[in-house]
Amino acid sequence: MIVVLKDSATAENVQRVKDYIINKGAQVHESEGIEKKIIGIIGNKREMDKTALSAFPGVEQVISILEPYKLSSRKFHPKNTIIDVKGVLIGGTEPVHMAGPCSVESEAQIFEIAAEVAAKGGHILRGGVFKPRSSPYSFQGMGVEGAKWLYEAGKAHDLPVVSEVMEINDIETLYDYVDIFQVGARNMQHFKLLKALGKTDKPVLLKRGMSATLNEFLMSAEYILSEGNEKVILCERGIRTFVQHTRNTFDVNIVPALKNLSHLPILVDPSHATGKTELVSPITLAGLAAGADGFIIEVHPRPYEAFSDGDQSLDFDQYSQLLSDLNILREGILTLRKQKLEKVELECI
Ligand code: PEP
Ligand code: MN
């Protein structure tokens, strides 16, 4: 439920409404709407008396919310969330550009790629060190040593870094080396991991599970948000369908759908969404045209030598080609983004 307050509501009026909600065993979430101040109610729906709440002085309207997600909902939080990662704004006018290898393989490899990403105007360096592989016999990642190389490579080129955590212990292990924690598709519903990430102060890049509905995706975001971490970045990385011509199916629909329903930024990952190098550029463009706040792609100087995901990694020439394709659409995308951002209020965290 949401309580919309009158412009004339006094601090005392607001406090009485909040006390009533808390006494009923529910939680209060206060937010400034575009025009109105609102109080979101979380939990204990059965106990809440809509008629009684409507009668409180200062209350304009009480609205029932049918969606199960609350803190990630635009109804609860009308302002767009912009996440500031060391000066890189995720959700602002400029679409964010994240690139790097699937896996950090060696110090030399990640330094070579970091230099390229920086030279190409990338904003954030990616690189997995704990890898969620389908086979236990496949390369499992370089672990904490790889995280140190990733951190140093990012530092050398002034690029914040993102890397995946697969279990709760990884949070502490990677804390000093990464700027954004990534939750992979396979762990989107690892609820204990999500709760633990909710207690940290670093942004979380939450990838959509391969068969997750929009509601399930936002409920996973809710696990992080409800523990107090507001810095959640959503990421569409393709879903499992019957098609066999691509590794996954890029669900472009979810980008504008999420933008309508949620205030959180959303990125696209065309590398995992397609599994094919030649499809990465067109799908990046499609994602941005649909309103994504940026993209995360896999880049490797010699994809044929990559320890993981070589088939979907761009070499440096293909990476240049993607950026020049993107440049053709750049003005149009920026104009669209500016128009959309003008219609909402923004909150940079
Ligand atoms: C990755 O980013 O390398 C990765 C494993 O992604 P996903 O969880 O989307 O498969
Ligand atoms: Mn990968």
Coordinates of C-alpha atoms and ligand atoms in Angstrom, one line a residue:
M1 CA 0.0 0.0 0.0
I2 CA 1.0 3.6 -0.6
V3 CA -0.2 6.6 1.4
V4 CA -0.2 9.8 -0.6
L5 CA 0.1 12.8 1.7
K6 CA -1.6 16.2 1.1
D7 CA 0.7 19.2 0.4
S8 CA -0.7 20.6 3.6
A9 CA 0.3 17.6 5.8
T10 CA 2.2 18.7 8.9
A11 CA 5.2 16.8 10.4
E12 CA 2.8 15.7 13.2
N13 CA 0.3 14.3 10.7
V14 CA 3.0 12.3 9.0
Q15 CA 4.3 11.0 12.3
R16 CA 0.8 9.8 13.3
V17 CA 0.5 7.9 10.1
K18 CA 3.9 6.3 10.5
D19 CA 3.2 5.3 14.1
Y20 CA -0.1 3.7 13.0
I21 CA 1.7 1.6 10.4
I22 CA 4.6 0.6 12.7
N23 CA 2.1 -0.4 15.4
K24 CA 0.5 -2.7 13.0
G25 CA 3.8 -4.5 12.6
A26 CA 4.6 -3.1 9.1
Q27 CA 7.6 -1.1 7.8
V28 CA 7.5 2.5 6.6
H29 CA 9.4 3.6 3.5
E30 CA 9.2 7.4 2.9
S31 CA 9.8 8.9 -0.5
E32 CA 9.4 12.1 -2.4
G33 CA 7.2 11.7 -5.5
I34 CA 7.4 14.0 -8.5
E35 CA 4.7 16.1 -7.0
K36 CA 3.7 14.4 -3.8
K37 CA 5.3 13.0 -0.6
I38 CA 4.4 9.4 -0.2
I39 CA 4.7 6.7 2.5
G40 CA 5.2 3.1 1.3
I41 CA 4.0 0.3 3.6
I42 CA 5.9 -2.9 3.5
G43 CA 4.6 -6.2 5.0
N44 CA 1.6 -7.2 7.1
K45 CA -1.0 -6.2 4.4
R46 CA -3.8 -8.1 6.2
E47 CA -3.6 -6.0 9.3
M48 CA -3.7 -2.7 7.5
D49 CA -7.0 -1.0 7.4
K50 CA -7.3 1.2 4.2
T51 CA -10.4 3.1 5.4
A52 CA -8.8 3.9 8.8
L53 CA -5.6 5.1 7.1
S54 CA -7.6 7.3 4.7
A55 CA -9.2 9.0 7.6
F56 CA -5.9 10.3 9.1
P57 CA -5.4 14.1 8.9
G58 CA -3.0 14.9 6.1
V59 CA -3.7 11.8 4.0
E60 CA -4.9 12.4 0.5
Q61 CA -5.3 8.9 -0.8
V62 CA -4.4 5.3 0.1
I63 CA -3.5 3.1 -2.9
S64 CA -3.2 -0.7 -2.9
I65 CA -0.1 -2.0 -4.7
L66 CA -0.7 -5.3 -6.4
E67 CA 3.0 -6.0 -7.3
P68 CA 5.0 -8.0 -4.8
Y69 CA 8.1 -5.9 -5.1
K70 CA 8.1 -2.6 -3.2
L71 CA 11.5 -0.9 -2.8
S72 CA 12.4 -1.5 -6.4
S73 CA 9.1 -0.2 -7.6
R74 CA 8.7 3.2 -9.2
K75 CA 5.4 3.5 -7.3
F76 CA 7.3 3.5 -4.0
H77 CA 10.3 5.4 -5.3
P78 CA 9.3 7.6 -8.3
K79 CA 12.8 9.2 -8.7
N80 CA 15.2 7.4 -11.1
T81 CA 18.2 6.0 -9.2
I82 CA 21.6 7.0 -10.5
I83 CA 24.5 5.1 -9.0
D84 CA 27.8 6.9 -8.7
V85 CA 30.7 4.5 -8.9
K86 CA 33.9 6.6 -8.4
G87 CA 32.4 9.3 -10.6
V88 CA 30.9 7.0 -13.2
L89 CA 27.2 7.6 -13.2
I90 CA 25.1 4.5 -13.9
G91 CA 21.6 5.6 -15.0
G92 CA 22.6 9.2 -16.1
T93 CA 22.5 10.6 -19.6
E94 CA 25.6 8.9 -20.8
P95 CA 25.1 5.1 -21.3
V96 CA 27.7 3.3 -19.3
H97 CA 30.3 1.2 -21.1
M98 CA 31.7 -1.8 -19.2
A99 CA 34.1 -4.2 -20.9
G100 CA 36.8 -6.7 -20.2
P101 CA 37.5 -10.4 -20.3
C102 CA 35.1 -13.1 -19.2
S103 CA 37.9 -14.4 -16.9
V104 CA 41.0 -12.7 -15.6
E105 CA 43.7 -15.1 -16.9
S106 CA 47.0 -13.5 -16.0
E107 CA 48.4 -10.2 -14.9
A108 CA 49.6 -9.4 -18.5
Q109 CA 46.2 -10.3 -20.0
I110 CA 44.2 -8.0 -17.7
F111 CA 46.6 -5.1 -18.1
E112 CA 46.5 -5.4 -21.9
I113 CA 42.7 -5.4 -21.9
A114 CA 42.5 -2.6 -19.3
A115 CA 44.7 -0.4 -21.5
E116 CA 42.4 -1.1 -24.5
V117 CA 39.2 -0.5 -22.6
A118 CA 40.6 2.8 -21.2
A119 CA 41.8 3.9 -24.7
K120 CA 38.4 3.1 -26.2
G121 CA 36.6 5.3 -23.6
G122 CA 35.3 2.5 -21.5
H123 CA 34.0 3.4 -18.0
I124 CA 34.3 0.2 -16.0
L125 CA 36.5 -2.9 -16.4
R126 CA 35.0 -6.3 -15.9
G127 CA 36.7 -9.6 -15.2
G128 CA 35.7 -12.8 -13.5
V129 CA 37.9 -14.4 -10.9
F130 CA 35.4 -16.8 -9.4
K131 CA 33.8 -18.5 -12.3
P132 CA 30.4 -20.2 -12.3
R133 CA 31.2 -22.9 -14.9
S134 CA 28.7 -25.5 -16.1
S135 CA 31.4 -28.2 -15.8
P136 CA 33.6 -28.8 -12.7
Y137 CA 36.4 -29.7 -15.1
S138 CA 36.4 -26.3 -16.8
F139 CA 38.6 -23.4 -15.7
Q140 CA 37.2 -22.1 -12.3
G141 CA 38.9 -18.7 -12.2
M142 CA 42.1 -17.3 -10.8
G143 CA 40.6 -16.5 -7.4
V144 CA 41.9 -13.8 -5.2
E145 CA 45.2 -13.4 -7.1
G146 CA 43.2 -12.6 -10.2
A147 CA 41.2 -10.0 -8.2
K148 CA 44.5 -8.3 -7.2
W149 CA 45.6 -8.1 -10.9
L150 CA 42.1 -6.8 -11.8
Y151 CA 42.3 -4.1 -9.1
E152 CA 45.8 -3.0 -10.2
A153 CA 44.9 -2.9 -13.8
G154 CA 41.8 -0.8 -13.1
K155 CA 43.8 1.5 -10.9
A156 CA 46.5 1.9 -13.5
H157 CA 43.9 3.1 -16.0
D158 CA 41.5 4.9 -13.7
L159 CA 38.7 2.3 -14.3
P160 CA 36.5 1.1 -11.5
V161 CA 36.2 -2.7 -11.6
V162 CA 33.4 -5.3 -11.4
S163 CA 33.7 -9.0 -10.6
E164 CA 31.4 -11.8 -9.6
V165 CA 30.8 -13.2 -6.1
M166 CA 29.5 -16.7 -6.1
E167 CA 29.1 -17.2 -2.3
I168 CA 28.9 -15.1 0.9
N169 CA 32.6 -15.6 1.7
D170 CA 33.6 -14.1 -1.6
I171 CA 32.2 -10.7 -0.5
E172 CA 34.9 -10.3 2.1
T173 CA 37.6 -11.7 -0.1
L174 CA 36.9 -9.3 -2.9
Y175 CA 35.8 -6.3 -0.9
D176 CA 39.1 -4.4 -1.1
Y177 CA 39.6 -5.2 -4.8
V178 CA 36.3 -4.5 -6.5
D179 CA 34.0 -1.5 -6.9
I180 CA 30.9 -3.4 -7.9
F181 CA 29.9 -6.9 -6.9
Q182 CA 28.4 -9.0 -9.7
V183 CA 25.8 -11.6 -9.0
G184 CA 25.7 -14.1 -11.9
A185 CA 22.5 -15.5 -13.6
R186 CA 22.9 -18.8 -11.8
N187 CA 22.9 -17.1 -8.4
M188 CA 20.1 -14.6 -9.0
Q189 CA 18.0 -16.6 -6.4
H190 CA 20.8 -17.3 -4.0
F191 CA 18.9 -15.5 -1.3
K192 CA 21.4 -15.7 1.4
L193 CA 24.1 -14.2 -0.9
L194 CA 21.7 -11.4 -1.9
K195 CA 20.9 -10.6 1.8
A196 CA 24.6 -10.5 2.6
L197 CA 25.2 -8.1 -0.3
G198 CA 22.4 -6.0 1.0
K199 CA 24.5 -5.4 4.1
T200 CA 27.5 -4.0 2.1
D201 CA 28.0 -0.5 0.9
K202 CA 29.1 -1.4 -2.6
P203 CA 26.9 -1.4 -5.7
V204 CA 25.6 -4.8 -6.9
L205 CA 25.2 -5.7 -10.5
L206 CA 22.4 -8.3 -10.4
K207 CA 22.1 -10.4 -13.5
R208 CA 18.8 -11.9 -14.5
G209 CA 18.4 -15.6 -14.0
M210 CA 18.1 -17.6 -17.2
S211 CA 14.5 -18.4 -16.6
A212 CA 13.5 -15.6 -14.3
T213 CA 10.3 -13.7 -14.8
L214 CA 10.3 -9.9 -14.3
N215 CA 8.7 -10.3 -10.9
E216 CA 11.3 -12.8 -9.8
F217 CA 14.1 -10.6 -11.0
L218 CA 12.7 -7.6 -9.1
M219 CA 12.1 -9.7 -6.0
S220 CA 15.8 -10.7 -6.0
A221 CA 16.7 -7.0 -6.2
E222 CA 14.3 -6.6 -3.3
Y223 CA 16.4 -9.0 -1.2
I224 CA 19.4 -6.6 -1.6
L225 CA 17.4 -3.4 -1.1
S226 CA 15.5 -4.6 1.9
E227 CA 18.8 -5.1 3.8
G228 CA 19.7 -1.4 3.3
N229 CA 21.8 -1.4 0.1
E230 CA 20.1 0.8 -2.4
K231 CA 22.8 0.5 -5.1
V232 CA 21.3 -2.2 -7.3
I233 CA 22.0 -2.3 -11.0
L234 CA 19.9 -4.8 -13.0
C235 CA 21.3 -6.6 -16.0
E236 CA 19.5 -8.5 -18.8
R237 CA 21.8 -11.3 -20.0
G238 CA 19.5 -13.4 -22.1
I239 CA 17.1 -16.2 -21.1
R240 CA 16.8 -19.9 -22.0
T241 CA 14.4 -20.5 -24.8
F242 CA 13.8 -23.3 -27.4
V243 CA 16.1 -21.6 -30.0
Q244 CA 19.4 -23.2 -30.9
H245 CA 21.0 -20.5 -33.1
T246 CA 22.1 -18.5 -30.0
R247 CA 23.3 -19.4 -26.5
N248 CA 20.4 -17.5 -24.9
T249 CA 17.7 -15.3 -26.2
F250 CA 18.1 -11.6 -25.6
D251 CA 14.8 -10.3 -24.0
V252 CA 14.7 -6.8 -25.3
N253 CA 11.1 -6.5 -24.0
I254 CA 12.3 -6.5 -20.4
V255 CA 14.4 -3.3 -20.8
P256 CA 11.5 -0.8 -21.3
A257 CA 9.2 -3.0 -19.1
L258 CA 11.7 -2.6 -16.2
K259 CA 12.2 1.1 -16.9
N260 CA 8.4 1.6 -16.6
L261 CA 8.1 -0.4 -13.4
S262 CA 11.3 0.3 -11.5
H263 CA 13.6 3.2 -10.7
L264 CA 16.7 1.0 -10.8
P265 CA 19.2 1.3 -13.7
I266 CA 19.3 -1.6 -16.2
L267 CA 22.2 -2.7 -18.3
V268 CA 22.4 -5.3 -21.2
D269 CA 24.9 -8.0 -21.6
P270 CA 24.9 -8.9 -25.3
S271 CA 27.8 -11.3 -24.9
H272 CA 26.0 -13.8 -22.7
A273 CA 22.6 -13.0 -24.3
T274 CA 23.8 -14.2 -27.7
G275 CA 27.0 -16.3 -27.1
K276 CA 28.2 -15.2 -30.6
T277 CA 30.7 -12.5 -31.4
E278 CA 29.0 -11.4 -34.6
L279 CA 25.7 -10.7 -32.7
V280 CA 27.2 -8.6 -29.9
S281 CA 27.3 -5.3 -31.7
P282 CA 23.7 -5.3 -33.1
I283 CA 22.3 -6.5 -29.8
T284 CA 24.2 -3.8 -27.9
L285 CA 22.6 -1.2 -30.2
A286 CA 19.1 -2.8 -29.8
G287 CA 19.5 -2.7 -26.0
L288 CA 20.5 0.9 -25.9
A289 CA 17.8 1.9 -28.3
A290 CA 15.3 0.2 -26.0
G291 CA 16.4 2.4 -23.1
A292 CA 19.2 0.4 -21.4
D293 CA 21.5 2.5 -19.2
G294 CA 24.5 0.8 -20.6
F295 CA 26.2 -2.4 -21.7
I296 CA 28.6 -4.9 -20.4
I297 CA 30.6 -6.9 -23.0
E298 CA 33.4 -9.4 -23.1
V299 CA 36.6 -8.4 -24.8
H300 CA 39.8 -10.4 -25.3
P301 CA 42.9 -9.7 -27.4
R302 CA 42.9 -13.3 -28.7
P303 CA 39.4 -14.8 -28.2
Y304 CA 40.6 -18.2 -29.6
E305 CA 42.9 -18.4 -26.6
A306 CA 40.4 -17.3 -24.0
F307 CA 40.0 -19.6 -20.9
S308 CA 36.2 -19.0 -21.0
D309 CA 33.6 -17.6 -23.4
G310 CA 35.9 -17.0 -26.3
D311 CA 33.0 -17.6 -28.8
Q312 CA 31.3 -14.5 -27.6
S313 CA 34.3 -12.3 -26.9
L314 CA 35.2 -9.4 -29.2
D315 CA 38.8 -9.0 -30.3
F316 CA 40.1 -5.4 -30.3
D317 CA 39.2 -4.8 -34.0
Q318 CA 35.6 -6.1 -33.4
Y319 CA 35.5 -3.9 -30.2
S320 CA 36.4 -0.9 -32.3
Q321 CA 33.8 -1.8 -34.9
L322 CA 31.1 -2.0 -32.2
L323 CA 32.1 1.5 -30.9
S324 CA 32.0 3.0 -34.4
D325 CA 28.5 1.3 -34.9
L326 CA 27.4 2.8 -31.7
N327 CA 28.8 6.2 -32.6
I328 CA 26.3 6.3 -35.6
L329 CA 23.4 6.1 -33.1
R330 CA 25.1 8.1 -30.4
E331 CA 23.3 11.5 -30.9
G332 CA 19.9 9.8 -31.3
I333 CA 20.4 7.7 -28.1
L334 CA 21.5 10.7 -26.1
T335 CA 18.5 12.8 -27.3
L336 CA 16.1 10.0 -26.3
R337 CA 17.7 9.5 -22.9
K338 CA 17.7 13.3 -22.2
Q339 CA 14.0 13.5 -23.1
K340 CA 13.2 10.6 -20.8
L341 CA 15.3 11.8 -17.9
E342 CA 13.7 15.2 -18.1
K343 CA 10.3 13.7 -17.3
V344 CA 11.4 12.1 -14.0
E345 CA 13.3 13.3 -11.0
L346 CA 16.7 11.9 -10.4
E347 CA 18.4 10.7 -7.2
C348 CA 22.1 10.1 -7.3
I349 CA 23.5 7.7 -4.7
Ligands
PEP1 C1 29.9 -13.6 -16.7 O1 29.6 -12.4 -16.6 O2 31.0 -14.0 -17.1 C2 28.9 -14.6 -16.4 C3 29.2 -15.8 -16.0 O3 27.6 -14.1 -16.6 P1 26.2 -14.8 -16.4 O4 26.1 -15.0 -14.9 O5 25.2 -13.8 -17.0 O6 26.2 -16.2 -17.1
MN2 MN 31.4 -15.0 -19.5

